[in-house]
CSV table of C-alpha atoms and ligand atoms in Angstrom, one decimal:
chain,number,residue,atom,x,y,z
A,1,MET,CA,2.2,-116.1,-4.6
A,2,THR,CA,0.9,-113.6,-7.1
A,3,GLU,CA,4.2,-112.3,-8.8
A,4,PRO,CA,5.2,-114.3,-11.8
A,5,SER,CA,8.5,-116.0,-11.6
A,6,ILE,CA,10.3,-118.4,-14.0
A,7,GLU,CA,10.5,-121.0,-11.1
A,8,ASN,CA,6.7,-121.2,-10.9
A,9,ILE,CA,6.3,-122.1,-14.7
A,10,LYS,CA,5.6,-125.7,-15.0
A,11,LYS,CA,2.4,-125.7,-17.2
A,12,ILE,CA,2.0,-123.6,-20.4
A,13,LEU,CA,-1.3,-123.1,-22.2
A,14,VAL,CA,-1.2,-122.3,-25.9
A,15,VAL,CA,-4.6,-120.8,-27.2
A,16,GLY,CA,-5.1,-121.5,-30.9
A,17,ALA,CA,-3.8,-124.5,-32.7
A,18,GLY,CA,-3.2,-123.0,-36.1
A,19,ALA,CA,0.1,-122.5,-38.0
A,20,MET,CA,1.7,-120.7,-35.0
A,21,GLY,CA,0.0,-122.1,-31.9
A,22,SER,CA,0.6,-125.7,-32.7
A,23,GLN,CA,4.4,-125.2,-33.2
A,24,ILE,CA,4.7,-122.9,-30.2
A,25,GLY,CA,3.2,-125.7,-28.1
A,26,MET,CA,5.6,-128.2,-29.5
A,27,VAL,CA,8.7,-126.0,-28.9
A,28,CYS,CA,7.6,-125.6,-25.2
A,29,ALA,CA,6.9,-129.4,-24.8
A,30,ILE,CA,10.4,-130.3,-26.3
A,31,SER,CA,11.9,-128.0,-23.8
A,32,GLY,CA,10.4,-130.0,-20.9
A,33,TYR,CA,7.2,-128.0,-20.2
A,34,GLU,CA,3.8,-129.4,-19.6
A,35,VAL,CA,1.6,-128.0,-22.5
A,36,ALA,CA,-2.0,-127.7,-23.2
A,37,VAL,CA,-3.0,-126.6,-26.6
A,38,GLN,CA,-6.6,-125.3,-26.9
A,39,ASP,CA,-8.7,-124.5,-30.0
A,40,ILE,CA,-12.5,-123.9,-30.4
A,41,ASP,CA,-12.2,-126.1,-33.7
A,42,SER,CA,-11.6,-129.8,-32.9
A,43,SER,CA,-10.6,-130.4,-36.5
A,44,MET,CA,-7.7,-127.8,-36.0
A,45,LEU,CA,-6.7,-129.7,-33.0
A,46,ASP,CA,-6.6,-133.0,-35.1
A,47,LYS,CA,-4.8,-131.3,-37.9
A,48,ALA,CA,-2.2,-129.8,-35.5
A,49,LYS,CA,-1.5,-133.1,-33.9
A,50,LYS,CA,-1.0,-134.9,-37.2
A,51,GLU,CA,1.2,-132.1,-38.7
A,52,LEU,CA,3.4,-132.2,-35.4
A,53,GLU,CA,3.7,-135.9,-35.6
A,54,SER,CA,4.9,-135.8,-39.3
A,55,ARG,CA,7.4,-133.0,-38.5
A,56,MET,CA,8.7,-134.7,-35.4
A,57,SER,CA,9.0,-138.1,-37.3
A,58,ARG,CA,11.1,-136.3,-39.9
A,59,ASN,CA,13.3,-134.9,-37.2
A,60,VAL,CA,13.8,-138.5,-35.9
A,61,GLU,CA,14.6,-139.6,-39.5
A,62,LYS,CA,17.2,-136.8,-39.8
A,63,GLU,CA,18.6,-137.7,-36.4
A,64,ARG,CA,17.9,-134.2,-35.0
A,65,MET,CA,16.0,-135.9,-32.1
A,66,THR,CA,15.5,-139.4,-30.8
A,67,GLU,CA,12.3,-141.3,-30.9
A,68,LYS,CA,12.4,-141.3,-27.0
A,69,GLU,CA,12.7,-137.5,-26.9
A,70,VAL,CA,9.9,-137.1,-29.4
A,71,GLY,CA,7.7,-139.5,-27.4
A,72,GLU,CA,8.4,-137.7,-24.1
A,73,ALA,CA,7.5,-134.4,-25.6
A,74,PHE,CA,4.2,-135.6,-26.9
A,75,GLY,CA,3.7,-137.2,-23.5
A,76,ARG,CA,3.8,-133.7,-22.0
A,77,MET,CA,1.2,-132.4,-24.5
A,78,THR,CA,-2.6,-132.3,-24.3
A,79,PHE,CA,-5.1,-131.0,-27.0
A,80,THR,CA,-8.2,-129.7,-25.8
A,81,GLU,CA,-11.3,-127.6,-26.7
A,82,ASP,CA,-12.0,-126.6,-23.0
A,83,LEU,CA,-10.4,-123.2,-22.4
A,84,GLU,CA,-11.5,-122.8,-18.8
A,85,SER,CA,-10.2,-126.1,-17.6
A,86,ALA,CA,-6.9,-125.7,-19.5
A,87,ALA,CA,-6.4,-122.3,-18.1
A,88,SER,CA,-7.1,-123.3,-14.4
A,89,ASN,CA,-3.7,-124.7,-13.7
A,90,ALA,CA,-1.7,-122.8,-16.4
A,91,ASP,CA,1.4,-120.7,-15.2
A,92,PHE,CA,1.9,-119.0,-18.4
A,93,VAL,CA,-0.5,-118.5,-21.4
A,94,ILE,CA,0.6,-117.8,-24.9
A,95,GLU,CA,-2.4,-116.7,-27.1
A,96,ALA,CA,-2.1,-117.6,-30.7
A,97,ALA,CA,-5.8,-117.5,-31.8
A,98,ILE,CA,-7.1,-115.8,-34.9
A,99,GLU,CA,-5.9,-112.1,-35.6
A,100,LYS,CA,-9.1,-110.4,-34.5
A,101,LEU,CA,-9.2,-107.9,-31.7
A,102,ASP,CA,-12.7,-108.7,-30.3
A,103,VAL,CA,-11.8,-112.5,-30.2
A,104,LYS,CA,-8.6,-111.8,-28.4
A,105,ARG,CA,-10.3,-109.4,-25.9
A,106,GLU,CA,-12.9,-111.9,-25.1
A,107,LEU,CA,-10.2,-114.6,-24.7
A,108,PHE,CA,-8.2,-112.5,-22.4
A,109,ALA,CA,-11.2,-111.7,-20.2
A,110,ARG,CA,-12.0,-115.5,-19.9
A,111,LEU,CA,-8.3,-116.4,-19.4
A,112,ASP,CA,-8.1,-113.8,-16.7
A,113,GLU,CA,-11.1,-115.3,-14.9
A,114,ALA,CA,-9.9,-118.9,-15.2
A,115,ALA,CA,-6.1,-118.7,-14.8
A,116,PRO,CA,-4.3,-118.7,-11.4
A,117,GLU,CA,-3.5,-115.3,-10.2
A,118,HIS,CA,0.3,-115.5,-10.8
A,119,ALA,CA,-0.1,-116.6,-14.6
A,120,ILE,CA,1.2,-114.4,-17.4
A,121,LEU,CA,-1.1,-113.8,-20.3
A,122,ALA,CA,1.0,-113.2,-23.3
A,123,THR,CA,-0.2,-112.7,-26.9
A,124,ASN,CA,1.6,-113.9,-30.1
A,125,SER,CA,-0.2,-111.3,-32.2
A,126,SER,CA,1.7,-109.7,-34.9
A,127,THR,CA,-0.1,-106.5,-34.9
A,128,ILE,CA,-2.1,-106.1,-31.9
A,129,VAL,CA,-0.1,-104.6,-29.0
A,130,GLY,CA,-0.6,-106.2,-25.5
A,131,SER,CA,-2.2,-103.0,-24.0
A,132,ARG,CA,-5.2,-103.5,-26.3
A,133,VAL,CA,-6.1,-106.9,-24.7
A,134,ALA,CA,-4.6,-106.1,-21.2
A,135,ASP,CA,-7.5,-103.8,-20.4
A,136,ALA,CA,-9.9,-106.7,-20.8
A,137,THR,CA,-8.3,-108.3,-17.8
A,138,ASN,CA,-7.8,-107.3,-14.1
A,139,ARG,CA,-4.1,-108.1,-14.5
A,140,PRO,CA,-2.6,-105.7,-16.9
A,141,ASP,CA,0.8,-106.1,-15.2
A,142,LYS,CA,0.9,-109.6,-16.3
A,143,VAL,CA,0.1,-109.0,-20.0
A,144,CYS,CA,2.8,-108.6,-22.7
A,145,ASN,CA,3.4,-109.6,-26.3
A,146,MET,CA,5.4,-112.6,-27.0
A,147,HIS,CA,5.9,-112.7,-30.7
A,148,PHE,CA,7.3,-115.8,-32.4
A,149,PHE,CA,8.1,-116.0,-36.0
A,150,ASN,CA,6.9,-118.5,-38.5
A,151,PRO,CA,7.8,-121.4,-38.5
A,152,ALA,CA,8.0,-121.3,-34.7
A,153,LEU,CA,9.8,-124.6,-34.5
A,154,ILE,CA,12.7,-123.1,-36.5
A,155,MET,CA,12.8,-119.4,-36.1
A,156,LYS,CA,14.9,-118.4,-33.2
A,157,CYS,CA,13.7,-114.8,-32.4
A,158,VAL,CA,10.9,-114.0,-30.1
A,159,GLU,CA,9.9,-110.4,-29.6
A,160,ILE,CA,8.8,-109.6,-26.1
A,161,VAL,CA,7.0,-106.2,-25.8
A,162,ARG,CA,6.6,-104.3,-22.6
A,163,GLY,CA,3.2,-102.5,-22.4
A,164,PRO,CA,2.7,-99.4,-20.3
A,165,GLU,CA,1.4,-101.5,-17.4
A,166,THR,CA,3.7,-104.6,-17.8
A,167,SER,CA,5.6,-105.3,-14.6
A,168,ASP,CA,9.3,-106.0,-14.5
A,169,ALA,CA,8.6,-109.5,-13.1
A,170,THR,CA,6.4,-110.3,-16.1
A,171,VAL,CA,9.0,-109.0,-18.6
A,172,GLU,CA,11.9,-110.8,-16.8
A,173,THR,CA,9.9,-114.1,-16.7
A,174,ALA,CA,9.0,-113.9,-20.4
A,175,LEU,CA,12.6,-113.2,-21.3
A,176,GLU,CA,13.7,-116.2,-19.3
A,177,LEU,CA,11.1,-118.5,-20.5
A,178,THR,CA,12.1,-117.6,-24.2
A,179,LYS,CA,15.7,-118.5,-23.4
A,180,ARG,CA,14.7,-121.7,-21.7
A,181,ILE,CA,12.6,-122.9,-24.8
A,182,GLY,CA,15.7,-122.3,-26.9
A,183,LYS,CA,14.8,-119.0,-28.5
A,184,ALA,CA,16.6,-115.7,-28.6
A,185,PRO,CA,14.4,-112.9,-27.0
A,186,ALA,CA,14.5,-109.3,-28.4
A,187,LEU,CA,12.9,-107.0,-25.9
A,188,LEU,CA,10.9,-103.8,-26.9
A,189,GLU,CA,10.8,-101.4,-24.0
A,190,LYS,CA,7.6,-99.6,-25.4
A,191,GLU,CA,4.9,-100.7,-27.7
A,192,ILE,CA,5.0,-100.0,-31.4
A,193,SER,CA,2.8,-101.6,-34.1
A,194,GLY,CA,4.9,-104.1,-36.3
A,195,PHE,CA,7.6,-104.5,-33.4
A,196,VAL,CA,11.1,-104.5,-34.7
A,197,ALA,CA,11.7,-107.2,-37.1
A,198,ASN,CA,8.6,-106.6,-39.2
A,199,ARG,CA,9.1,-102.9,-39.3
A,200,ILE,CA,12.7,-103.1,-40.6
A,201,LEU,CA,11.5,-105.8,-43.2
A,202,HIS,CA,8.7,-103.4,-44.3
A,203,ALA,CA,11.0,-100.5,-44.5
A,204,LEU,CA,13.5,-102.5,-46.7
A,205,ARG,CA,10.7,-103.8,-48.9
A,206,ASP,CA,9.3,-100.3,-49.5
A,207,GLU,CA,12.8,-99.1,-50.5
A,208,ALA,CA,13.3,-102.2,-52.8
A,209,ILE,CA,9.7,-101.5,-54.5
A,210,ASP,CA,10.4,-97.9,-54.8
A,211,LEU,CA,13.8,-98.6,-56.6
A,212,TYR,CA,12.0,-101.0,-58.8
A,213,GLU,CA,9.1,-98.8,-59.6
A,214,GLY,CA,11.5,-95.8,-60.1
A,215,GLY,CA,13.1,-97.8,-62.9
A,216,TYR,CA,16.5,-97.8,-61.0
A,217,ALA,CA,17.1,-101.5,-61.0
A,218,SER,CA,15.3,-104.8,-62.0
A,219,PHE,CA,13.6,-106.7,-59.0
A,220,GLU,CA,16.1,-109.6,-59.8
A,221,ASP,CA,19.1,-107.3,-59.4
A,222,ILE,CA,17.7,-105.8,-56.3
A,223,ASP,CA,17.4,-109.3,-54.8
A,224,THR,CA,20.9,-110.1,-56.0
A,225,ALA,CA,22.1,-106.9,-54.1
A,226,CYS,CA,20.4,-107.7,-50.9
A,227,LYS,CA,21.7,-111.3,-51.0
A,228,THR,CA,25.3,-110.6,-52.0
A,229,ALA,CA,26.1,-107.3,-50.5
A,230,LEU,CA,23.9,-107.4,-47.3
A,231,GLY,CA,24.1,-111.2,-46.7
A,232,HIS,CA,20.2,-111.6,-46.6
A,233,PRO,CA,19.3,-115.2,-47.3
A,234,MET,CA,16.5,-114.1,-49.7
A,235,GLY,CA,15.9,-110.9,-51.6
A,236,PRO,CA,12.9,-108.9,-50.8
A,237,PHE,CA,11.0,-109.9,-54.0
A,238,GLU,CA,11.7,-113.6,-53.5
A,239,LEU,CA,10.5,-113.2,-49.8
A,240,MET,CA,7.4,-111.5,-51.0
A,241,ASP,CA,6.8,-114.5,-53.3
A,242,LEU,CA,7.2,-117.0,-50.6
A,243,THR,CA,5.0,-115.2,-48.0
A,244,GLY,CA,2.3,-114.2,-50.5
A,245,ILE,CA,1.8,-110.8,-52.2
A,246,ASP,CA,-1.8,-110.8,-50.9
A,247,ILE,CA,-0.4,-110.6,-47.4
A,248,SER,CA,1.8,-107.7,-48.5
A,249,TYR,CA,-1.2,-106.0,-50.0
A,250,TYR,CA,-3.6,-106.6,-46.9
A,251,VAL,CA,-1.0,-105.5,-44.3
A,252,ARG,CA,-0.6,-102.2,-46.2
A,253,GLN,CA,-4.2,-101.7,-46.9
A,254,ALA,CA,-4.9,-102.4,-43.1
A,255,ARG,CA,-2.3,-99.8,-42.0
A,256,TYR,CA,-3.7,-97.3,-44.6
A,257,GLU,CA,-7.2,-97.7,-43.1
A,258,GLU,CA,-5.8,-97.2,-39.7
A,259,THR,CA,-3.7,-94.1,-40.4
A,260,GLY,CA,-5.4,-92.6,-43.5
A,261,ASN,CA,-1.8,-91.7,-44.7
A,262,GLU,CA,-1.5,-92.1,-48.5
A,263,ALA,CA,2.2,-93.3,-48.0
A,264,ASP,CA,0.9,-96.3,-46.2
A,265,LYS,CA,-1.2,-97.6,-49.1
A,266,PRO,CA,0.1,-100.7,-51.0
A,267,ARG,CA,2.5,-99.8,-53.7
A,268,LYS,CA,1.3,-99.7,-57.3
A,269,SER,CA,3.1,-102.9,-58.5
A,270,ILE,CA,1.6,-104.8,-55.5
A,271,VAL,CA,-1.9,-103.7,-56.3
A,272,GLU,CA,-1.4,-104.8,-59.8
A,273,LYS,CA,-0.2,-108.2,-58.9
A,274,PHE,CA,-2.8,-108.6,-56.3
A,275,GLU,CA,-5.6,-107.7,-58.9
A,276,ARG,CA,-4.2,-110.0,-61.3
A,277,GLY,CA,-4.1,-112.9,-58.7
A,278,GLU,CA,-0.3,-113.2,-59.1
A,279,LEU,CA,0.3,-113.8,-55.4
A,280,GLY,CA,3.6,-115.6,-55.6
A,281,ARG,CA,4.6,-119.2,-55.2
A,282,LYS,CA,1.1,-120.3,-54.2
A,283,THR,CA,-0.4,-119.3,-57.5
A,284,GLY,CA,2.7,-120.2,-59.7
A,285,LYS,CA,3.5,-116.6,-60.4
A,286,GLY,CA,4.4,-113.5,-58.4
A,287,TRP,CA,7.6,-111.6,-59.1
A,288,TYR,CA,9.0,-114.8,-60.3
A,289,GLU,CA,7.4,-117.9,-62.0
A,290,TYR,CA,7.2,-121.4,-60.4
A,291,ASP,CA,6.4,-124.9,-61.6
A,292,GLU,CA,3.9,-127.2,-59.8
A,293,LYS,CA,6.6,-128.2,-57.3
A,294,GLY,CA,7.3,-124.6,-56.4
A,295,ARG,CA,10.6,-124.5,-58.2
A,296,ARG,CA,11.4,-121.2,-59.8
A,297,VAL,CA,11.3,-121.5,-63.6
A,298,GLU,CA,11.8,-118.3,-65.6
A,299,ARG,CA,11.6,-114.5,-65.2
A,300,ALA,CA,7.9,-113.5,-64.9
A,301,GLU,CA,8.3,-109.8,-65.8
A,302,LYS,CA,10.5,-106.9,-65.3
B,1,NAD,N1,1.2,-116.9,-39.5
B,1,NAD,C1,2.3,-116.1,-39.2
B,1,NAD,O1,3.3,-115.9,-40.0
B,1,NAD,C2,2.3,-115.4,-37.8
B,1,NAD,C3,3.7,-115.0,-37.3
B,1,NAD,C4,3.6,-114.4,-36.0
B,1,NAD,C5,2.5,-114.3,-35.2
B,1,NAD,N2,1.3,-114.5,-35.8
B,1,NAD,C6,0.1,-114.4,-35.0
B,1,NAD,O2,-0.2,-115.7,-34.4
B,1,NAD,C7,-1.8,-115.7,-34.4
B,1,NAD,C8,-2.2,-116.9,-35.0
B,1,NAD,O3,-1.9,-116.9,-36.3
B,1,NAD,P1,-1.9,-118.3,-37.3
B,1,NAD,O4,-1.2,-117.9,-38.4
B,1,NAD,O5,-1.4,-119.4,-36.4
B,1,NAD,O6,-3.4,-118.4,-37.6
B,1,NAD,P2,-4.2,-119.7,-38.0
B,1,NAD,O7,-5.4,-119.1,-38.7
B,1,NAD,O8,-3.4,-120.6,-38.6
B,1,NAD,O9,-4.8,-120.2,-36.6
B,1,NAD,C9,-5.7,-119.6,-35.8
B,1,NAD,C10,-6.4,-120.5,-34.9
B,1,NAD,O10,-7.1,-119.9,-34.0
B,1,NAD,C11,-8.3,-120.5,-33.7
B,1,NAD,N3,-9.3,-119.8,-33.0
B,1,NAD,C12,-10.2,-118.9,-33.5
B,1,NAD,N4,-10.9,-118.4,-32.6
B,1,NAD,C13,-10.6,-118.9,-31.4
B,1,NAD,C14,-10.9,-118.9,-30.1
B,1,NAD,N5,-11.9,-118.1,-29.6
B,1,NAD,N6,-10.4,-119.7,-29.2
B,1,NAD,C15,-9.4,-120.5,-29.4
B,1,NAD,N7,-9.0,-120.6,-30.8
B,1,NAD,C16,-9.5,-119.9,-31.7
B,1,NAD,C17,-8.7,-121.1,-35.0
B,1,NAD,O11,-9.5,-122.2,-35.0
B,1,NAD,C18,-7.4,-121.4,-35.6
B,1,NAD,O12,-7.0,-122.8,-35.4
B,1,NAD,C19,-2.2,-114.4,-34.9
B,1,NAD,O13,-2.5,-113.5,-33.8
B,1,NAD,C20,-1.1,-113.9,-35.8
B,1,NAD,O14,-1.1,-112.5,-35.8
B,1,NAD,C21,1.2,-115.2,-37.1
């Protein structure tokens, strides 16, 4: 049997035990799948296990899950440094390792060698489209993006991206798996950098910054409009403070280096904040100011 199909998926390998991989693994185990979480760094595996245990015990305290359900989910999980042996019986691989193309290409080549023929190899990358790793394998028809959002235990959306060589069976299996782990799939029929949600978020963010830099409205009032007119849970400036202004800076700098297009450069106010080290909640100041507990205190600047 070489064609992927949802009925064949019993074991899932998640590569990378960082912020994303650890939670993706837990999501799959909670939904009844046998899961191996692999990382090259054993301290990351230990950290992942500890963090998941404390998150799950909070779920039990809050009566979102029973102790038995949590125990059973952990019983289905293994944590390992051995990629080849974890891949050897995996039916579906979700790669969530560090965001470096050369690392991912090497991983995909090794996974292709070690995994059964029917296994789908998906990448959780936020920026690297599947075709850039598919050609490191001999199974480009079984490679796609499967992009979770952070925190993966909570966020419902998973973007599935069809590459030029991805087969229908791969897409259908990835869509069905997404549903079976309690998530909402959004399918992209063609590859595009940034996919759907982040492209829309960035377009909105650009417009918000342009309105602010053009002196049309304060950042607080732009946040108010987004929350109270558009129903967004957070305004774009609040969200930048939460995710980190350095992330906004690096994403745009990388895009500019790729395209050479001046319009892709980070906006002036982002560069200024980045250079001043005002990176948002984590530094106590970004667009807004925060106390040591991360609560907003007073307006930083207009
Ligand atoms: N953080 C986010 O908000 C987010 C959201 C969606 C998707 N992503 C994507 O998920 C992936 C992981 O991001 P993250 O935030 O979890 O990163 P992270 O830095 O928290 O974790 C990356 C992990 O990869 C491990 N790693 C590095 N090289 C490896 C290798 N050769 N084999 C196995 N493991 C290796 C590291 O030890 C680390 O534990 C990236 O591709 C990123 O683009 C991140």
